[in-house]
Coordinates of C-alpha atoms and ligand atoms in Angstrom, one line a residue:
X1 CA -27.2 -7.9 22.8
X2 CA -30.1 -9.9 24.1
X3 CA -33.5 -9.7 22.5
X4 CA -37.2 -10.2 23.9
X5 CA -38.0 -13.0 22.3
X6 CA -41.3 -14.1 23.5
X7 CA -42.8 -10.7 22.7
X8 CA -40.9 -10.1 19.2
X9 CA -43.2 -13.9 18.0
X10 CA -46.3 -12.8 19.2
X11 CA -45.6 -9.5 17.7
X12 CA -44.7 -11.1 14.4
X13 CA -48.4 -13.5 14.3
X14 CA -50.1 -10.5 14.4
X15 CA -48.2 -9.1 11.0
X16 CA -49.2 -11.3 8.1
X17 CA -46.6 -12.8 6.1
X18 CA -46.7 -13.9 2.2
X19 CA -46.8 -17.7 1.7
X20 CA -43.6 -19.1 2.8
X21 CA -41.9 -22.4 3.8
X22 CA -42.1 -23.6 7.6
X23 CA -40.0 -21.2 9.6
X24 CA -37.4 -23.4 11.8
X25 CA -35.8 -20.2 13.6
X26 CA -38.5 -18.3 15.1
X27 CA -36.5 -16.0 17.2
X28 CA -34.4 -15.0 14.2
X29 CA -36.5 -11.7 11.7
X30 CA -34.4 -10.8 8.7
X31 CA -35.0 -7.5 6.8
X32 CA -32.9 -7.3 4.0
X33 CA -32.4 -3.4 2.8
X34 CA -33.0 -2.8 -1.1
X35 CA -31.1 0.2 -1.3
X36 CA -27.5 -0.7 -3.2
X37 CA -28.8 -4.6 -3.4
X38 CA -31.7 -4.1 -6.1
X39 CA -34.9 -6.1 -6.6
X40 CA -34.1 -8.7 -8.0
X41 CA -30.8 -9.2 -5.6
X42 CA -33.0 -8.9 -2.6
X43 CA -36.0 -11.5 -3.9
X44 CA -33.1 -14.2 -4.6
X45 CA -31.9 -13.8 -1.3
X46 CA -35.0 -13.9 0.6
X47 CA -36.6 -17.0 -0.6
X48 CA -32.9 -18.6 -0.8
X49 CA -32.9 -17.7 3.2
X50 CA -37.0 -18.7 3.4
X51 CA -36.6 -21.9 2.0
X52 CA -33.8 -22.7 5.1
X53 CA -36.1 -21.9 7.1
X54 CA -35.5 -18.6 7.9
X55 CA -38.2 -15.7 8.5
X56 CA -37.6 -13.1 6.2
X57 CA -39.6 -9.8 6.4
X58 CA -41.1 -8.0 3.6
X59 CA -41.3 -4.9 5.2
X60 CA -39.2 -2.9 8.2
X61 CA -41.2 -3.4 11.8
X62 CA -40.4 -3.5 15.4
X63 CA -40.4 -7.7 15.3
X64 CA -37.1 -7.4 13.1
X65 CA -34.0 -8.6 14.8
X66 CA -31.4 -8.6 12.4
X67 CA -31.2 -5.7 9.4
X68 CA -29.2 -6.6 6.9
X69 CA -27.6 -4.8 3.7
X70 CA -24.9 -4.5 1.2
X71 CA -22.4 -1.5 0.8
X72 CA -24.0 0.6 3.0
X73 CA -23.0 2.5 6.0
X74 CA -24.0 2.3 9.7
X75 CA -25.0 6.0 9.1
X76 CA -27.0 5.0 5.9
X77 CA -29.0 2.2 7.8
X78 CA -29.9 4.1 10.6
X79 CA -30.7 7.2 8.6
X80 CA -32.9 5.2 6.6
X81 CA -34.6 3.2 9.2
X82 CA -35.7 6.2 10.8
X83 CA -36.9 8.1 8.2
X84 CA -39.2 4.3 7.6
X85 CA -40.2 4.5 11.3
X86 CA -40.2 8.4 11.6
X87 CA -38.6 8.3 14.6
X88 CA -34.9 8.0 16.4
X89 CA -33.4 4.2 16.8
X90 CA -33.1 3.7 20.1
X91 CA -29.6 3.0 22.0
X92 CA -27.7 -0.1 22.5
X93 CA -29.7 -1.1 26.2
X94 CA -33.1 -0.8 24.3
X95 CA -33.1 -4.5 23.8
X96 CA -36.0 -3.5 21.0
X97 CA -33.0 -2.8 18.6
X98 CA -32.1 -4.6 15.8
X99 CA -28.2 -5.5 15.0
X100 CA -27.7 -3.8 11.9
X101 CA -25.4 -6.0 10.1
X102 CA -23.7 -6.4 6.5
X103 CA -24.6 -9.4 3.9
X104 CA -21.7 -11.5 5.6
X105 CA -23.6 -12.5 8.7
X106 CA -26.0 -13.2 5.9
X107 CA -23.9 -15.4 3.6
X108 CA -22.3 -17.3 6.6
X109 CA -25.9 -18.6 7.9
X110 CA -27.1 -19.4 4.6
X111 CA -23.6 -21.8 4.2
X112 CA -24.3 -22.8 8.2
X113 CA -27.6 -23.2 7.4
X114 CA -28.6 -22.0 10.6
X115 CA -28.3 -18.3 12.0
X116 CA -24.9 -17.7 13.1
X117 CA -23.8 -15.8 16.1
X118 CA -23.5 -12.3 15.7
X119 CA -20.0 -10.6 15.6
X120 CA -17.9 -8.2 15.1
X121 CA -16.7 -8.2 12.0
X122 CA -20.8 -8.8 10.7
X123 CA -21.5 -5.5 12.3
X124 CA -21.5 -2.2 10.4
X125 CA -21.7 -0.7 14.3
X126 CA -23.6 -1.0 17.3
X127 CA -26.7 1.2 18.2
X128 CA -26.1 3.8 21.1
X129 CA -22.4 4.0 21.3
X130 CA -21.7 8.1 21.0
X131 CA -19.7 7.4 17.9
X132 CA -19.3 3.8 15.7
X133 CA -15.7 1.9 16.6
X134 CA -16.1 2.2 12.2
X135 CA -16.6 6.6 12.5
X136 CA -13.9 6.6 15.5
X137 CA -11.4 4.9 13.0
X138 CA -12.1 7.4 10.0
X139 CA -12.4 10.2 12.5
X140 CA -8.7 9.4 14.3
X141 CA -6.7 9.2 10.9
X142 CA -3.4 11.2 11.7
X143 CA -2.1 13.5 9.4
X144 CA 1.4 12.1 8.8
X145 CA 1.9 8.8 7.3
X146 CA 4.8 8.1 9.6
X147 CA 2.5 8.6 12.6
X148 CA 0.0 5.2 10.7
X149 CA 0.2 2.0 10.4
X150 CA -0.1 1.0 7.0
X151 CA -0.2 -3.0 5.9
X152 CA 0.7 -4.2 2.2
X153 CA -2.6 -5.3 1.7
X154 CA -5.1 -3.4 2.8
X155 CA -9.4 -2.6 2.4
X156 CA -10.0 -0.6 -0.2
X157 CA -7.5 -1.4 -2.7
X158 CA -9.8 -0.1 -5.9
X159 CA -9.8 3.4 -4.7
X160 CA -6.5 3.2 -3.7
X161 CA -5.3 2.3 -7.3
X162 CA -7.8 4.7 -9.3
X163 CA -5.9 7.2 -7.0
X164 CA -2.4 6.2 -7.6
X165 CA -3.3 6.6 -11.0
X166 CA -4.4 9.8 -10.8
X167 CA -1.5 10.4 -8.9
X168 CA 0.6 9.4 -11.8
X169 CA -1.0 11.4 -14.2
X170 CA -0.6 14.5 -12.8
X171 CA 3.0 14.0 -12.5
X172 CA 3.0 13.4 -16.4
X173 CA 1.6 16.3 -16.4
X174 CA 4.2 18.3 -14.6
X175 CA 1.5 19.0 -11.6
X176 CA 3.6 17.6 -8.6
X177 CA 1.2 19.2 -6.0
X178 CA -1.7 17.7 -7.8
X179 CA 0.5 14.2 -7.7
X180 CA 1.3 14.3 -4.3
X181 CA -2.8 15.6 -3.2
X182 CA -3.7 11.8 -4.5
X183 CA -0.7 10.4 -3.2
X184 CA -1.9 11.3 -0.1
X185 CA -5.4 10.6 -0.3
X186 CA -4.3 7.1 -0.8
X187 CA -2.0 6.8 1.6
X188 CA -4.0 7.5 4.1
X189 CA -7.3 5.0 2.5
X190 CA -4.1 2.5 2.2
X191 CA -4.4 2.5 6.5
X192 CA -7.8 2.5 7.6
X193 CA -8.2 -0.1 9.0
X194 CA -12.1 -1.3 7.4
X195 CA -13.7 -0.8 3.8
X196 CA -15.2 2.2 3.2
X197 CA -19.1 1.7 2.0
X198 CA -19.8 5.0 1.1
X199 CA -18.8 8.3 0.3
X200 CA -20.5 9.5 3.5
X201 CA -17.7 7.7 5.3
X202 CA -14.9 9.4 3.6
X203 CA -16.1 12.7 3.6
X204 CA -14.1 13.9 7.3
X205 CA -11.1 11.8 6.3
X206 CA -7.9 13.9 6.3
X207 CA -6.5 14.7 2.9
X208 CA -9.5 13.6 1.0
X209 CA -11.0 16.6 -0.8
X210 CA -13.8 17.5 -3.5
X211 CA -12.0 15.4 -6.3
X212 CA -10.6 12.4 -4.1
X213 CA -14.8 12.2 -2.5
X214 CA -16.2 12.6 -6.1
X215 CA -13.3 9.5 -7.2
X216 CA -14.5 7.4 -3.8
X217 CA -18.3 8.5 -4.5
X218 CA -17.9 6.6 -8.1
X219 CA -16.4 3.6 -7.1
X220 CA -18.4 2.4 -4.6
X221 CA -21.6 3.5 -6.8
X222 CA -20.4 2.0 -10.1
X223 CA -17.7 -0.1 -9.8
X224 CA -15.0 2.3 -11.6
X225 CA -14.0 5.9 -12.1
X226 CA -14.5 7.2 -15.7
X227 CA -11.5 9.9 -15.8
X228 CA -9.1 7.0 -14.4
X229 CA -10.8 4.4 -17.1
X230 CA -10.2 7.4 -19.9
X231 CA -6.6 7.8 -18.6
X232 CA -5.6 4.2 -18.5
X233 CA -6.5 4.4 -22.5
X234 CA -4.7 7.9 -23.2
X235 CA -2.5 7.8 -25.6
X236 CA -0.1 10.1 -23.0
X237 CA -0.4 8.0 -20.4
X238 CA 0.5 5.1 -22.0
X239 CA 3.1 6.2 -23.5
X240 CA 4.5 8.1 -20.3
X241 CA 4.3 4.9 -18.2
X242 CA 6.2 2.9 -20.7
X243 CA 8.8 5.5 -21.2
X244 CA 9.3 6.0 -16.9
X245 CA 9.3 2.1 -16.7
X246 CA 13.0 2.2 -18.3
X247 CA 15.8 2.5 -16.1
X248 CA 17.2 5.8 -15.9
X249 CA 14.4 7.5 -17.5
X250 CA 12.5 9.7 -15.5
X251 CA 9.1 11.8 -15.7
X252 CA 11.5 14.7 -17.4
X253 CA 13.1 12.9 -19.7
X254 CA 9.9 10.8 -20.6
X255 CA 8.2 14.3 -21.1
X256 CA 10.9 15.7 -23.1
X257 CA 11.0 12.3 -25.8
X258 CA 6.5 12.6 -25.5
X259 CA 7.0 16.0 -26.8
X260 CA 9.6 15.4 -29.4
X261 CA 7.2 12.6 -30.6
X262 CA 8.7 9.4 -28.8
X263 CA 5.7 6.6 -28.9
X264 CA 7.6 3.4 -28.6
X265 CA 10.3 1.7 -27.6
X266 CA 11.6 1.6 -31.2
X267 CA 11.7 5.0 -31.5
X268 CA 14.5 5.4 -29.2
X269 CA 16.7 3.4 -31.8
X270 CA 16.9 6.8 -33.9
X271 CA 21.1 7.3 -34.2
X272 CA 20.1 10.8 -33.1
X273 CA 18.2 10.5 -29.7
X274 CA 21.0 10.8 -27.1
X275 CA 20.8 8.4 -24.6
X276 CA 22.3 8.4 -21.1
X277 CA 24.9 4.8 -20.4
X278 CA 21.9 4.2 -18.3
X279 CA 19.3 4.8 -20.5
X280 CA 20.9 2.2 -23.1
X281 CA 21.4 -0.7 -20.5
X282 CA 17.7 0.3 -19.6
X283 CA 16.2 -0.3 -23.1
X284 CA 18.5 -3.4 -23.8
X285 CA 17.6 -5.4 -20.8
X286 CA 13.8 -3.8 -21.3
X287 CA 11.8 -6.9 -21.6
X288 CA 13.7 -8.7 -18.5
X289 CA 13.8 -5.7 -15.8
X290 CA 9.8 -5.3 -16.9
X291 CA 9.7 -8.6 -15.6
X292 CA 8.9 -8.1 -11.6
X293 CA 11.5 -9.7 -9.2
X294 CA 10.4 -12.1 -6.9
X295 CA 11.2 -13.0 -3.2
X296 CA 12.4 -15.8 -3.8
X297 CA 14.6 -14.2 -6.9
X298 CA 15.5 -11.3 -4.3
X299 CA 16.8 -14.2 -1.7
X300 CA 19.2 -15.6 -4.2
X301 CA 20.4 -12.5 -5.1
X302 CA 21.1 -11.8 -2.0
X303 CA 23.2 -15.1 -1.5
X304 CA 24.7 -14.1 -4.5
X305 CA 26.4 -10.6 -3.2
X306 CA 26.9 -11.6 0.2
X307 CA 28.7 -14.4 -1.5
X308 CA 31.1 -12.0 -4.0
X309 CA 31.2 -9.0 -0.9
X310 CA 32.4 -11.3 2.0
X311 CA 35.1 -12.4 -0.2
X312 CA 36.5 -9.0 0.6
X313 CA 35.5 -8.4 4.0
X314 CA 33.8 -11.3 5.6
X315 CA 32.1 -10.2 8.7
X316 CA 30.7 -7.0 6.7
X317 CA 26.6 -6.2 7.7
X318 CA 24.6 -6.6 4.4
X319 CA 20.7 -6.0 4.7
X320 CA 18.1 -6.3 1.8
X321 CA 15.7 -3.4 1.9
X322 CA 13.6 -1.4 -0.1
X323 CA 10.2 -3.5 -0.8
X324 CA 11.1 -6.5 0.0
X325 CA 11.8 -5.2 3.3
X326 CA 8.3 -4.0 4.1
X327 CA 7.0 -7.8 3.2
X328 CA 6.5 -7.1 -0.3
X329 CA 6.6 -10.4 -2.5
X330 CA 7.9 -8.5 -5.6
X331 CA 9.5 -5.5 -6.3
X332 CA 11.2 -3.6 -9.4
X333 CA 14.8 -4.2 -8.3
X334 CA 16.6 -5.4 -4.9
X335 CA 18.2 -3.2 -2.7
X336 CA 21.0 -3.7 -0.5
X337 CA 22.6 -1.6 2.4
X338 CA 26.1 -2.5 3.0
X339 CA 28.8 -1.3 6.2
X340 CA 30.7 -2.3 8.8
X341 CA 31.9 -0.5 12.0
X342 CA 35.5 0.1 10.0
X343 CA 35.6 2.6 7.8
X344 CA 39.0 1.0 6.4
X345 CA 37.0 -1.6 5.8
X346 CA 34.6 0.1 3.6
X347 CA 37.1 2.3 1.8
X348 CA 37.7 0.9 -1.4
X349 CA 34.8 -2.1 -1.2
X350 CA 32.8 -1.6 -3.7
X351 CA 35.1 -1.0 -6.4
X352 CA 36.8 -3.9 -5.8
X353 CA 33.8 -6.0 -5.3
X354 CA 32.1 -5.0 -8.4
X355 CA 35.3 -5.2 -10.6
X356 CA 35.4 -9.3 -9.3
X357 CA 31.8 -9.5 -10.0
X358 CA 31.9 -8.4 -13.3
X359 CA 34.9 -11.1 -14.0
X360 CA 32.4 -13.4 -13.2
X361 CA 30.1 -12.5 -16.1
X362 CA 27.5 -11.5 -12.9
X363 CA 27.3 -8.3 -14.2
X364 CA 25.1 -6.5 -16.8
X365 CA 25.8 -3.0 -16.4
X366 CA 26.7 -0.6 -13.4
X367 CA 27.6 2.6 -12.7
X368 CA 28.6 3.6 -9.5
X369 CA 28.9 6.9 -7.5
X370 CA 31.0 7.5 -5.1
X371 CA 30.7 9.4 -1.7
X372 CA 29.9 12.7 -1.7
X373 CA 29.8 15.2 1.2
X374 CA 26.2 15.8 2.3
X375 CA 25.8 19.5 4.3
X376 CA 24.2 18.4 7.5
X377 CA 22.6 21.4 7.9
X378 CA 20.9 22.3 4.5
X379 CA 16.8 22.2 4.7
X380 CA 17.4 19.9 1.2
X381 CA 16.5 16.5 2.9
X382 CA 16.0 14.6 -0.2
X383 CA 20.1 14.2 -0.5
X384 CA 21.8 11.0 -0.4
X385 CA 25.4 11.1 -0.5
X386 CA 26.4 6.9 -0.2
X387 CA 28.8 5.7 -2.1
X388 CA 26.1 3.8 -4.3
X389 CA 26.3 1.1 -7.5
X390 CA 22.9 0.8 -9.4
X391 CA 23.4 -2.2 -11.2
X392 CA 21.4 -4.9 -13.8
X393 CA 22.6 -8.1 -12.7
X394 CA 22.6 -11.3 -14.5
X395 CA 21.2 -13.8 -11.9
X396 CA 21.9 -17.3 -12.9
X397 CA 18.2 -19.1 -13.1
X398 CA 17.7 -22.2 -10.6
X399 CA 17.9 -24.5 -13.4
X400 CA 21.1 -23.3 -14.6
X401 CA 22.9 -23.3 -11.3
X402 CA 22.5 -26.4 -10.9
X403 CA 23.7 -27.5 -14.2
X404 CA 26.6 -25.0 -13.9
X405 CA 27.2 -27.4 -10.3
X406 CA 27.2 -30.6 -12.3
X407 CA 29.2 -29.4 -15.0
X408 CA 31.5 -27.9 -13.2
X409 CA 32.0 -24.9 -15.5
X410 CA 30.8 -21.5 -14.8
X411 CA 28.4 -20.1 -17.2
X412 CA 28.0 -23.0 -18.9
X413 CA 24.9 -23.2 -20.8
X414 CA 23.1 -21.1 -18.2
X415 CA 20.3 -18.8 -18.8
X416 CA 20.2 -16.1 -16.9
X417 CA 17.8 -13.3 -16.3
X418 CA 18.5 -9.8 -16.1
X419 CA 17.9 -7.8 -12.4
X420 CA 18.5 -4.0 -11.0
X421 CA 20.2 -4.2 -8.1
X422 CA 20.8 -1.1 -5.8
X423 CA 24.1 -1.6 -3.7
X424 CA 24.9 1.0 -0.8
X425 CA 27.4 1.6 1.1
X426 CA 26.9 3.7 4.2
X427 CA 29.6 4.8 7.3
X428 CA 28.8 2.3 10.4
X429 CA 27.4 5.7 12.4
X430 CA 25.1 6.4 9.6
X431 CA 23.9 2.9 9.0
X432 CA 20.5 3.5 10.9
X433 CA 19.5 6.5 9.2
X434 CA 20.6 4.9 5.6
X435 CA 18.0 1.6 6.9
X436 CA 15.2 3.8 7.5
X437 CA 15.8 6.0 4.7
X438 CA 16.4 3.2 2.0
X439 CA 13.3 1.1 3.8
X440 CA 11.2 3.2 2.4
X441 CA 7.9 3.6 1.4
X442 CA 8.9 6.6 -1.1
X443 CA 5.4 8.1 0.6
X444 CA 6.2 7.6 4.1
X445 CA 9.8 8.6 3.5
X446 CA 8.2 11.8 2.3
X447 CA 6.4 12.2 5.1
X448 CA 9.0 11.4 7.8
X449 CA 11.1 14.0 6.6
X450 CA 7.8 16.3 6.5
X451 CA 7.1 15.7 9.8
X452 CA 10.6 16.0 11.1
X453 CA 10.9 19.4 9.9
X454 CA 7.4 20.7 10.5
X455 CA 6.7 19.2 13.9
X456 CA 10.0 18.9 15.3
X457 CA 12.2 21.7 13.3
X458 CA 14.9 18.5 12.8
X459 CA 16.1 17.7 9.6
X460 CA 15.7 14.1 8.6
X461 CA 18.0 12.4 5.6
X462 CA 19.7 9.1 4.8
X463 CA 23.0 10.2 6.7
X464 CA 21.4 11.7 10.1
X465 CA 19.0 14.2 12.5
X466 CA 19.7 17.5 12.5
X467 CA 18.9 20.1 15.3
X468 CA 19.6 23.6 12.7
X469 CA 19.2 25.7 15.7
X470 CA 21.6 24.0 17.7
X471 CA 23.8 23.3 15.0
X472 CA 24.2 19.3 15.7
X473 CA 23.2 16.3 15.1
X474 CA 21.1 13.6 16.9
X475 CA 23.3 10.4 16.7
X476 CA 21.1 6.9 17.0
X477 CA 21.7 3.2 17.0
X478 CA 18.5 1.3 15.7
X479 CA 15.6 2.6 14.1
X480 CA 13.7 2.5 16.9
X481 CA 16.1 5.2 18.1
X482 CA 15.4 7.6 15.6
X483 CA 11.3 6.9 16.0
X484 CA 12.1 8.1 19.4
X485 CA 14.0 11.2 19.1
X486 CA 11.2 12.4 16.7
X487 CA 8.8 11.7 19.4
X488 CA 7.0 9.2 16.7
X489 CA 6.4 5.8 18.4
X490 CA 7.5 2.9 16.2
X491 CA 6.4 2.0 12.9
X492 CA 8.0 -1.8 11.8
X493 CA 9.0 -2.0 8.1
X494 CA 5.8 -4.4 7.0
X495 CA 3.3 -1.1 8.2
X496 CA 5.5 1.0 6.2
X497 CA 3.5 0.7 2.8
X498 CA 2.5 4.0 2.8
Ligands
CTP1 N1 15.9 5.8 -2.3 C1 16.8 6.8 -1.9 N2 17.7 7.4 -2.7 C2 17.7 7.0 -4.0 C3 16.8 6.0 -4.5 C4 15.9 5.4 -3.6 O1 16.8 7.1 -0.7 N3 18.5 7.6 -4.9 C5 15.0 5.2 -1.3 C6 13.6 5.5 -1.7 O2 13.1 6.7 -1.1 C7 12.9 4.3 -1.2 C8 14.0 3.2 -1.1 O3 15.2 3.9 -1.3 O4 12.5 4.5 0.1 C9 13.7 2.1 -2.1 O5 13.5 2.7 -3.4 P1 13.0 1.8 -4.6 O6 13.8 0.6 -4.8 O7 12.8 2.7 -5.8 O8 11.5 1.4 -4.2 P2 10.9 0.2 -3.4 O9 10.1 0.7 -2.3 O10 12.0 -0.8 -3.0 O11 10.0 -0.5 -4.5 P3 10.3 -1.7 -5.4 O12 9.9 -2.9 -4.7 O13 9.4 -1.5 -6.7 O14 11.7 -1.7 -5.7
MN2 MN1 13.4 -1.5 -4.4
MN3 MN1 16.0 0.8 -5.5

């Protein structure tokens, strides 16, 4: 956008301006917005920009050329300009209008020293297009996770969190609708694809109701959101987030031990609090499996069982997913998908493999389940049948592999750390269904299976697609395949972070 300049300085000499140093760039007229930046914000900033040499204005005019502001919206800026001017801001071929831009634009010229070129990304929108590029991308959400992309890391990553949290809570409380209202609500901030600056912004998104605006509404305003602040303190939560972070314990059971008056970890010593196999290996291994796994603990474990399962059946397909998958640089345990276009082959694997394993000393714990007959046709979609082996490994720590190397002994003075690994085993046919299923997010899982069944009447699980009416099933050979018979165009793992 191209500005009169000539006419904007003789316009400005005719408006007097407070004492200020020599202005070097004439055809440059900051106004800085009070609103959200404060007083004392705003002076700092104008004589830090008027000593460069910049103009800055002390009030909003017709010379201005560049507006700029902090944590507001497009809609806020103009809203407010007009009501300053009392009347509408002009579109985009008025050349009279101002680019209404955020503090960035700001910050880089200060550290240039000189105004920097206007673009995109300084923008909060551009006057005279029907509806922002910033309102079109809030106003196109879909409704289905599986139909977004969604990155790990994302732009508003403080909501996002006060609503997980939320999230959580309600599931202590036994409110799974509630739980899943601000699972969603985050999901879908968790893709847009800018920061949200105000409240206003948020208020057409889909899934975002009264409480999830009210939640948004506080954050940007002050920072944090009291009922997550007084949550993150409860005495319930607390104690329900330690008690769900041990293996084998879930939201039931953790509510159950709450109630009976379960506080701490010590507490579950009592001789009389039964405790599942699971449970036990869970609250022994506690402080190591509270300990996130990295990537680059995740790769050797991975060299580790392809090592010990190849032994068996060396050209068998072994795939990490889960988290780590999706890009994630940590995760809570490593999971693997295991198969291989024999079903001979398979038959009998994992038994054997583990059983060497756990000669090795590899082994922690495990307990494995075996293959169980999953009805293709039942609506219950959640079911996974694989023959599966949750296991807490004991991975060998660089240092100790190498001194294991050197002495020649294994488990010679090696410290080792304990890991959860998830090992599955899936029929070659079903292999594709078992990746998508197992890549998860648990949230987009949720909502591929959602959408499968309310959009397309199929019924989506780990094993297959299901047509109920026509009583079959919808065979496919990559992922890609099953995006495609759902009509869904392709979502790669890493925008999976629903
Ligand atoms: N899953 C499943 N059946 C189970 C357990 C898990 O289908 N009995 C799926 C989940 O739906 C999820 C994926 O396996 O999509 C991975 O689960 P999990 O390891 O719990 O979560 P991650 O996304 O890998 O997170 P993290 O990195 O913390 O392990
Ligand atoms: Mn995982
Ligand atoms: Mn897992």
């Amino acid at each position: 956008m191209m500005f009169p300049f000539k006419k904007r300085r003789k316009e400005a000499a005719a408006v007097p301006e407070p004492v200020a140093p020599p202005v070097i760039f004439p055809d440059v007229c900051i106004f800085l917005v009070e609103r959200r930046m404060g007083a004392a914000r705003r002076g700092f900033l104008t004589s830090l920009a008027q000593r460069k040499g910049f103009r800055v204005m002390h009030e909003y005019s017709g010379v201005v050329t560049h507006v700029v502001s902090e944590q507001n919206s497009f809609a806020d800026i103009l809203g407010w300009i007009e009501r300053k001017t009392g009347r509408p801001m002009q579109s985009a071929e008025d050349q009279e209008s101002p680019h209404i831009l955020d503090i960035s634009w700001f910050t880089d010229s200060m550290s240039a020293g000189k105004p920097v070129p206007v673009e995109a990304r300084h923008r909060l929108g551009i006057l005279g297009s029907p509806v922002s590029k910033d309102k079109e991308a809030l106003l196109t959400v879909s409704s289905y996770a599986c139909q977004r992309r969604t990155p790990l890391t994302h732009h508003n990553a403080e909501i996002t969190d006060a609503l997980e949290i939320l999230s959580k809570a309600a599931a202590f409380q036994g409110s799974e609708v509630r739980s899943l209202a601000f699972s969603r609500a985050a999901s879908v901030l968790k893709s847009l694809p800018l920061k949200l600056r105000s409240a206003e912004e948020a208020r057409n998104l889909v899934w975002c109701g009264g409480h999830c605006q009210a939640v948004i509404q506080e954050i940007l305003e002050d920072g944090v959101c009291h009922e997550v602040e007084a949550l993150k303190v409860s005495e319930q939560y607390q104690c329900m987030e330690l008690l769900t972070s041990i293996f084998g314990v879930g939201v039931r059971t953790a509510e159950r031990w709450y109630k009976d008056g379960v506080r701490k970890l010590s507490d579950l010593a009592d001789p009389n609090m039964k405790l599942s196999a699971d449970q036990r290996a869970g609250i022994e291994h506690y402080t190591d499996l509270k300990q996130p796994v990295t990537l680059q603990e995740a790769e050797r474990m991975e060299h580790l069982i392809k090592d010990a399962l190849h032994r068996f059946v060396p050209d068998l397909k072994i795939t990490m997913t889960g988290g780590f998958r999706r890009g994630k640089q940590q995760g809570h345990d490593v999971d693997f998908l295991i198969t291989h276009p024999s079903e001979e082959a398979l038959s009998g694997l994992l038994q054997k493999a583990v059983a060497w394993m756990d000669s090795q000393g590899l082994l922690l714990y495990h307990h494995t389940k075996t293959r169980s007959h999953v009805h293709a046709h039942r609506r219950s979609t959640h079911m996974d049948g694989h023959e599966t082996c949750y296991a807490i490994f004991a991975l060998p720590s660089l240092d100790s592999s190498k001194c294991e190397a050197e002495a020649g002994v294994p488990g010679a003075r090696t410290t080792r750390r304990a890991v959860r690994v998830d090992l599955v085993v899936t029929l070659y046919d079903e292999y594709p269904f078992a990746l998508l299923g197992w890549t998860g997010s648990k949230h987009f899982e949720r909502e591929l299976r959602r959408y499968s069944w309310h959009e397309k009447n199929l019924t989506l699980n780990s094993h297959g697609l299901y047509d109920a009416e026509k009583n079959c099933s919808l065979p496919a050979t990559s992922e890609e395949e099953i995006f495609a018979l759902l009509g869904l165009q392709y979502v790669p793992p890493t925008y999976r972070n629903a």
